[in-house]
Amino acid sequence: MNKRFVKWLYHELSELVDQGIVPEETAENIRQYYGPVQEINKRKIALIVFSCFGAIFIGLGILLLLANNWSELSRSSRTILSMTLLLAAQFLTGWTLLYKKDSIAWRESASTFLMLSIGITISLICQTYHISGNTSDFILTWMVLGIPVVYLLDASLPILFYLIGMIIWSIEVQSAYGHAMLFWPLFALIIPHFWKSIKRDPLSFRSVHLSWEICLCLCIATGIVLEKRLPGLWIIVYASLFVVMFYIGLIRFDHSKGIRYRPFQNVGLGGIYVLSLLLSYDWPWKEIGWRYFRSGSLHHGTAAILDIILAVVLFSLVICYLGDSARKKQFSNLYIGLAPVVAVIAYLIAGFKDTTVYSVLLFNVYLFVLAVGTIKMGIQNNRLGIVNLGMLVMSALIFARFFDSSISFAARGLIFIMIGAGFLTANIVLTSRGKYGEPT
Amino acid sequence: MNNKKWLLGCFLCLALVQLFVPAWIIIQREMTLRNGQPFRFQTDPISVKDIFDKRSISLPISQNPVPKPSNIQLFPNQLVYVLVDKDDQGFARIESLSLHKPKGNDFFKAEVDYVKGRQVYLNLPFDRYYLEEKPFPAVSDDYQKNDRKAPQEGSVVVRIDKGRAVLEELYIEGKPVLEFLENFK
């Protein structure tokens, strides 16, 4: 249960016990059932955050100081200074490992300083020797040299730099006609650290911020890493990825906590809504499928196979999720998990027939059902936030279609009247059942 | 305690690897600068404005692109061996490209950027020169009023040894770039 509600309940319990309404024994049983309210140590978090920012600013400040006198230094002096910076960061990290291992603030700031120093040192040396080598090699070297620090110091902030670095590396490699297949094994390097963190406490500050970083990184990187030899495969990959994220969130994270504690559910759900809205237009469905298969030396065969493997693996996980939801009779989750299934059907239709109409129609219907389902779920669970989310999705769909110039005025008019009539009918049916109370 | 020793041992190994990578870059470059043969590559005219305004300038090496050899298939990012020679005026000339390591010492490794028709565009390891931030502000201000804005003739001296090429100096109008900037009035 939300921490705020538990606090409120405990406050009320004391009063109820005082008034003699609830026996002390029952109150104690309730307290034992919900457990203690764990207060976040804000001072501790502030200390860690300030230490990390301190390390970042010191690293960057040293870089600027070096740059100020750079022109007056000989090549050997520049080289020695660059290496000294790395040595100093390593010394600090070693000292932290020996004497401050129990301090999170020290571990996070020292590891961040070392992570930054590796990049600064290599770039200063490259600058000294006018090495024009490609950016992707530089970033890859930096990241691979830096990531073990995460495990040695049990620190998480370097992972943020690592993930940003890997995204930039993927962009660089793909834009230079290369392939970014290596992203996946490199991404996997952080999983043991993340797993350890969520096993320890899935709702800790570290687990939550790592979850957000991983979710956002996957959202951005997946599209970049895809080789895109089979046009439109991204639709199935992204639809499946978002559902898998939602599924992971459901099984691994306590969904009774606040929004910020549920990155996997939120990113997954948000992704499904946004993707479905995009797929309700006709542009994603144009020139896709095997008939437009891209060939030539600029596309890599192995990377293209990896795209298909990724799509198959993610879609298989979606099938697991759907089976699991059906087995547990969680039908409200079923229609969320249907997005990849609808995507596959729409993709096959667009691939076989050279028309986008059916695929667009399918996703418009799906998004409509999704929005109505969300509103229904919100009403059933008495959660205004979910009702509002459903309304927002519905409004977005209405807005998108109202201004969709590819549909004639007459057709749009008829569809809107039919949907409006449908809503009114549903309202009448619900009211007549008396389940949701009288309309206001 | 054992755990701490083990961690410290791992950290020391990591620190050595972290130091080894930049140190190896330095050693390789220093060895090439010390033992390599100097080759002077001509560049297309270099904009003086770029030298003043940017922290690094891209060097338009005149020999790039090079004619595509008819007997080999080339792809972007492919590693090739570039054979060099000197012309009558003493400037370096790219002789040919090879997929196999040539004999002798007058070659360096480069990556294919892209192939267009019969021309191969290479990512040369000496096509960028790094300058300090605003090295000569007074000169820079003077430059704004100066009418010598036309691009200047440039060249780079590159040391080549064991397949590695390292940029030694950039010359503008026959003078090292810093000397040229100091006297630019």
XYZ file of N, CA and C in Angstrom, chain A residues 231-345:
345
model
N 12.058 -3.553 -43.507
C 11.355 -2.329 -43.105
C 10.097 -2.620 -42.277
N 9.927 -1.854 -41.238
C 8.724 -1.965 -40.413
C 8.834 -2.945 -39.258
N 9.950 -3.691 -39.185
C 10.096 -4.662 -38.092
C 10.106 -3.959 -36.731
N 10.515 -2.697 -36.755
C 10.541 -1.919 -35.509
C 9.176 -1.880 -34.837
N 8.105 -1.955 -35.638
C 6.746 -1.883 -35.070
C 6.527 -3.051 -34.105
N 6.885 -4.253 -34.571
C 6.691 -5.453 -33.738
C 7.664 -5.420 -32.550
N 8.902 -5.014 -32.823
C 9.922 -4.991 -31.762
C 9.507 -4.030 -30.651
N 9.133 -2.811 -31.036
C 8.778 -1.813 -30.009
C 7.496 -2.197 -29.270
N 6.471 -2.676 -30.011
C 5.221 -3.062 -29.347
C 5.502 -4.167 -28.324
N 6.331 -5.146 -28.719
C 6.658 -6.251 -27.804
C 7.500 -5.763 -26.633
N 8.459 -4.888 -26.927
C 9.347 -4.373 -25.876
C 8.546 -3.671 -24.776
N 7.594 -2.833 -25.185
C 6.803 -2.093 -24.187
C 5.955 -3.043 -23.332
N 5.399 -4.062 -23.994
C 4.583 -5.013 -23.223
C 5.476 -5.814 -22.265
N 6.664 -6.192 -22.740
C 7.589 -6.940 -21.865
C 7.983 -6.072 -20.670
N 8.225 -4.787 -20.920
C 8.556 -3.876 -19.814
C 7.411 -3.833 -18.796
N 6.200 -3.720 -19.320
C 5.014 -3.668 -18.458
C 4.915 -4.952 -17.632
N 5.195 -6.073 -18.284
C 5.129 -7.395 -17.646
C 6.180 -7.494 -16.529
N 7.419 -7.063 -16.858
C 8.494 -7.097 -15.846
C 8.085 -6.249 -14.641
N 7.523 -5.090 -14.925
C 7.063 -4.195 -13.859
C 6.032 -4.873 -12.977
N 5.117 -5.619 -13.613
C 4.053 -6.270 -12.849
C 4.590 -7.375 -11.945
N 5.535 -8.151 -12.496
C 5.980 -9.311 -11.699
C 7.106 -8.976 -10.721
N 7.879 -7.913 -10.987
C 9.032 -7.653 -10.139
C 8.869 -6.470 -9.188
N 7.986 -5.535 -9.547
C 7.903 -4.318 -8.734
C 6.527 -4.187 -8.082
N 6.553 -3.711 -6.880
C 5.320 -3.538 -6.129
C 4.483 -2.435 -6.773
N 3.358 -2.820 -7.374
C 2.589 -1.817 -8.107
C 1.625 -1.048 -7.215
N 1.682 -1.309 -5.931
C 0.806 -0.524 -5.066
C 1.494 0.763 -4.605
N 2.770 0.935 -4.976
C 3.505 2.165 -4.608
C 3.191 3.293 -5.588
N 3.799 4.461 -5.338
C 3.544 5.624 -6.197
C 4.134 5.461 -7.590
N 3.786 6.416 -8.468
C 4.154 6.340 -9.879
C 5.661 6.210 -10.088
N 6.435 6.994 -9.329
C 7.875 6.995 -9.585
C 8.543 5.688 -9.199
N 7.838 4.838 -8.457
C 8.389 3.540 -8.089
C 8.080 2.466 -9.130
N 7.381 2.864 -10.199
C 6.968 1.872 -11.190
C 7.457 2.234 -12.583
N 8.773 2.373 -12.768
C 9.255 2.796 -14.088
C 8.899 1.827 -15.207
N 9.000 0.525 -14.911
C 8.734 -0.454 -15.979
C 7.270 -0.395 -16.426
N 6.349 -0.354 -15.448
C 4.935 -0.261 -15.823
C 4.661 1.042 -16.565
N 5.188 2.146 -16.034
C 4.869 3.455 -16.623
C 5.441 3.616 -18.022
N 6.716 3.254 -18.174
C 7.326 3.397 -19.502
C 6.662 2.420 -20.480
N 6.419 1.187 -20.001
C 5.782 0.195 -20.866
C 4.406 0.643 -21.309
N 3.598 1.076 -20.327
C 2.226 1.497 -20.638
C 2.224 2.750 -21.512
N 3.041 3.728 -21.115
C 3.133 4.973 -21.910
C 3.584 4.684 -23.327
N 4.547 3.757 -23.440
C 5.053 3.381 -24.760
C 3.970 2.761 -25.621
N 3.166 1.891 -25.003
C 2.089 1.237 -25.773
C 1.092 2.286 -26.282
N 0.742 3.228 -25.412
C -0.225 4.262 -25.813
C 0.335 5.125 -26.947
N 1.568 5.591 -26.759
C 2.164 6.496 -27.765
C 2.367 5.756 -29.089
N 2.891 4.517 -28.982
C 3.133 3.736 -30.204
C 1.813 3.456 -30.933
N 0.783 3.085 -30.175
C -0.514 2.791 -30.796
C -1.064 4.032 -31.493
N -0.850 5.194 -30.850
C -1.328 6.442 -31.467
C -0.575 6.709 -32.779
N 0.735 6.483 -32.752
C 1.532 6.678 -33.981
C 1.082 5.712 -35.070
N 0.784 4.485 -34.653
C 0.401 3.463 -35.640
C -1.033 3.641 -36.135
N -1.755 4.589 -35.521
C -3.109 4.866 -36.024
C -3.048 5.804 -37.237
N -1.841 6.275 -37.568
C -1.641 7.047 -38.815
C -1.192 6.078 -39.907
N -1.174 6.549 -41.126
C -0.816 5.607 -42.191
C 0.674 5.601 -42.547
N 1.433 6.648 -42.121
C 2.843 6.690 -42.535
C 3.702 5.524 -42.054
N 3.470 4.958 -40.830
C 4.358 3.839 -40.452
C 4.131 2.583 -41.298
N 2.979 2.501 -41.971
C 2.627 1.265 -42.673
C 3.003 1.308 -44.156
N 3.569 2.422 -44.582
C 3.920 2.543 -46.000
C 5.239 1.843 -46.303
N 5.290 1.144 -47.397
C 6.508 0.485 -47.897
C 7.208 -0.337 -46.820
N 6.451 -1.225 -46.191
C 7.064 -2.113 -45.189
C 6.885 -3.561 -45.621
N 7.599 -4.437 -44.939
C 7.476 -5.869 -45.231
C 8.603 -6.364 -46.110
N 8.563 -7.656 -46.377
C 9.664 -8.325 -47.089
C 9.787 -7.887 -48.540
N 8.706 -7.308 -49.094
C 8.816 -6.856 -50.493
C 9.757 -5.670 -50.625
N 9.990 -4.989 -49.504
C 10.889 -3.825 -49.519
C 12.201 -4.136 -48.782
N 12.510 -5.423 -48.723
C 13.728 -5.875 -48.024
C 14.950 -5.119 -48.574
N 15.739 -4.557 -47.657
C 16.894 -3.747 -48.093
C 18.135 -4.632 -48.235
N 18.810 -4.482 -49.340
C 20.039 -5.246 -49.526
C 21.166 -4.279 -49.908
N 22.348 -4.815 -50.057
C 23.482 -3.955 -50.414
C 24.518 -3.958 -49.326
N 25.660 -3.379 -49.648
C 26.799 -3.445 -48.730
C 26.606 -2.591 -47.474
N 25.639 -1.664 -47.509
C 25.459 -0.781 -46.345
C 24.665 -1.459 -45.230
N 24.063 -2.610 -45.527
C 23.300 -3.323 -44.501
C 23.987 -4.633 -44.155
N 24.031 -4.927 -42.867
C 24.753 -6.110 -42.409
C 23.792 -7.279 -42.214
N 24.155 -8.413 -42.818
C 23.298 -9.596 -42.752
C 23.132 -10.118 -41.348
N 24.223 -10.225 -40.598
C 24.165 -10.785 -39.234
C 23.332 -9.881 -38.323
N 23.526 -8.572 -38.493
C 22.758 -7.627 -37.667
C 21.272 -7.735 -37.996
N 20.946 -7.983 -39.269
C 19.547 -8.125 -39.671
C 18.941 -9.372 -39.045
N 19.755 -10.451 -38.957
C 19.262 -11.687 -38.323
C 19.007 -11.428 -36.838
N 19.889 -10.641 -36.233
C 19.716 -10.298 -34.816
C 18.406 -9.518 -34.594
N 18.046 -8.663 -35.557
C 16.767 -7.937 -35.482
C 15.609 -8.917 -35.379
N 15.671 -9.944 -36.251
C 14.575 -10.927 -36.275
C 14.570 -11.743 -34.980
N 15.774 -12.108 -34.512
C 15.853 -12.868 -33.242
C 15.260 -12.035 -32.100
N 15.609 -10.747 -32.099
C 15.090 -9.846 -31.053
C 13.562 -9.800 -31.095
N 13.023 -9.659 -32.310
C 11.563 -9.593 -32.463
C 10.924 -10.894 -31.985
N 11.527 -12.037 -32.350
C 10.956 -13.344 -31.978
C 11.011 -13.531 -30.459
N 12.174 -13.202 -29.860
C 12.327 -13.385 -28.411
C 11.326 -12.504 -27.650
N 11.252 -11.235 -28.046
C 10.336 -10.321 -27.353
C 8.878 -10.763 -27.531
N 8.551 -11.193 -28.758
C 7.169 -11.610 -29.011
C 6.842 -12.882 -28.214
N 7.834 -13.775 -28.076
C 7.619 -14.990 -27.278
C 7.331 -14.627 -25.820
N 8.055 -13.622 -25.325
C 7.809 -13.177 -23.941
C 6.406 -12.590 -23.802
N 5.960 -11.916 -24.868
C 4.603 -11.352 -24.853
C 3.581 -12.481 -24.765
N 3.827 -13.563 -25.514
C 2.908 -14.712 -25.480
C 2.884 -15.294 -24.055
N 4.070 -15.372 -23.423
C 4.136 -15.844 -22.023
C 3.265 -14.966 -21.126
N 3.414 -13.645 -21.346
C 2.651 -12.681 -20.539
C 1.147 -12.882 -20.727
N 0.752 -13.054 -22.003
C -0.674 -13.226 -22.278
C -1.186 -14.512 -21.631
N -0.376 -15.584 -21.740
C -0.755 -16.859 -21.125
C -0.868 -16.717 -19.615
N 0.100 -16.018 -19.029
C 0.123 -15.814 -17.583
C -1.102 -15.014 -17.127
N -1.412 -13.952 -17.888
C -2.568 -13.102 -17.547
C -3.864 -13.889 -17.660
N -3.963 -14.723 -18.715
C -5.181 -15.520 -18.915
C -5.326 -16.547 -17.796
N -4.165 -17.156 -17.417
C -4.204 -18.173 -16.361
C -4.629 -17.572 -15.022
N -4.113 -16.354 -14.757
C -4.459 -15.692 -13.491
C -5.786 -14.933 -13.587
N -6.412 -15.017 -14.757
C -7.696 -14.338 -15.035
C -7.585 -12.827 -14.824
N -6.410 -12.270 -15.180
C -6.243 -10.817 -15.096
C -6.587 -10.230 -16.471
N -7.884 -10.217 -16.751
C -8.310 -9.837 -18.104
C -8.062 -8.369 -18.412
N -7.977 -7.551 -17.352
C -7.723 -6.127 -17.599
C -6.322 -5.916 -18.191
N -5.399 -6.850 -17.913
C -4.047 -6.731 -18.471
C -3.951 -7.310 -19.878
N -4.931 -8.129 -20.223
C -4.864 -8.821 -21.511
C -4.840 -7.856 -22.695
N -5.732 -6.851 -22.654
C -5.810 -5.977 -23.834
C -4.576 -5.091 -23.975
N -3.847 -4.874 -22.862
C -2.576 -4.138 -22.977
C -1.562 -5.015 -23.712
N -1.550 -6.296 -23.353
C -0.607 -7.227 -23.967
C -0.952 -7.591 -25.400
N -2.126 -7.196 -25.842
C -2.535 -7.539 -27.213
C -1.869 -6.648 -28.269
N -1.247 -5.531 -27.830
C -0.651 -4.582 -28.795
C 0.284 -5.268 -29.791
N 1.246 -6.121 -29.341
C 2.135 -6.770 -30.324
C 1.391 -7.729 -31.248
N 0.344 -8.389 -30.715
C -0.426 -9.321 -31.558
C -1.116 -8.539 -32.677
N -1.722 -7.405 -32.288
C -2.376 -6.543 -33.289
C -1.323 -6.025 -34.278
N -0.127 -5.683 -33.730
C 0.942 -5.161 -34.593
C 1.366 -6.203 -35.622
N 1.484 -7.462 -35.179
C 1.902 -8.532 -36.102
C 0.843 -8.718 -37.198
N -0.435 -8.743 -36.789
C -1.518 -8.921 -37.780
C -1.490 -7.758 -38.776
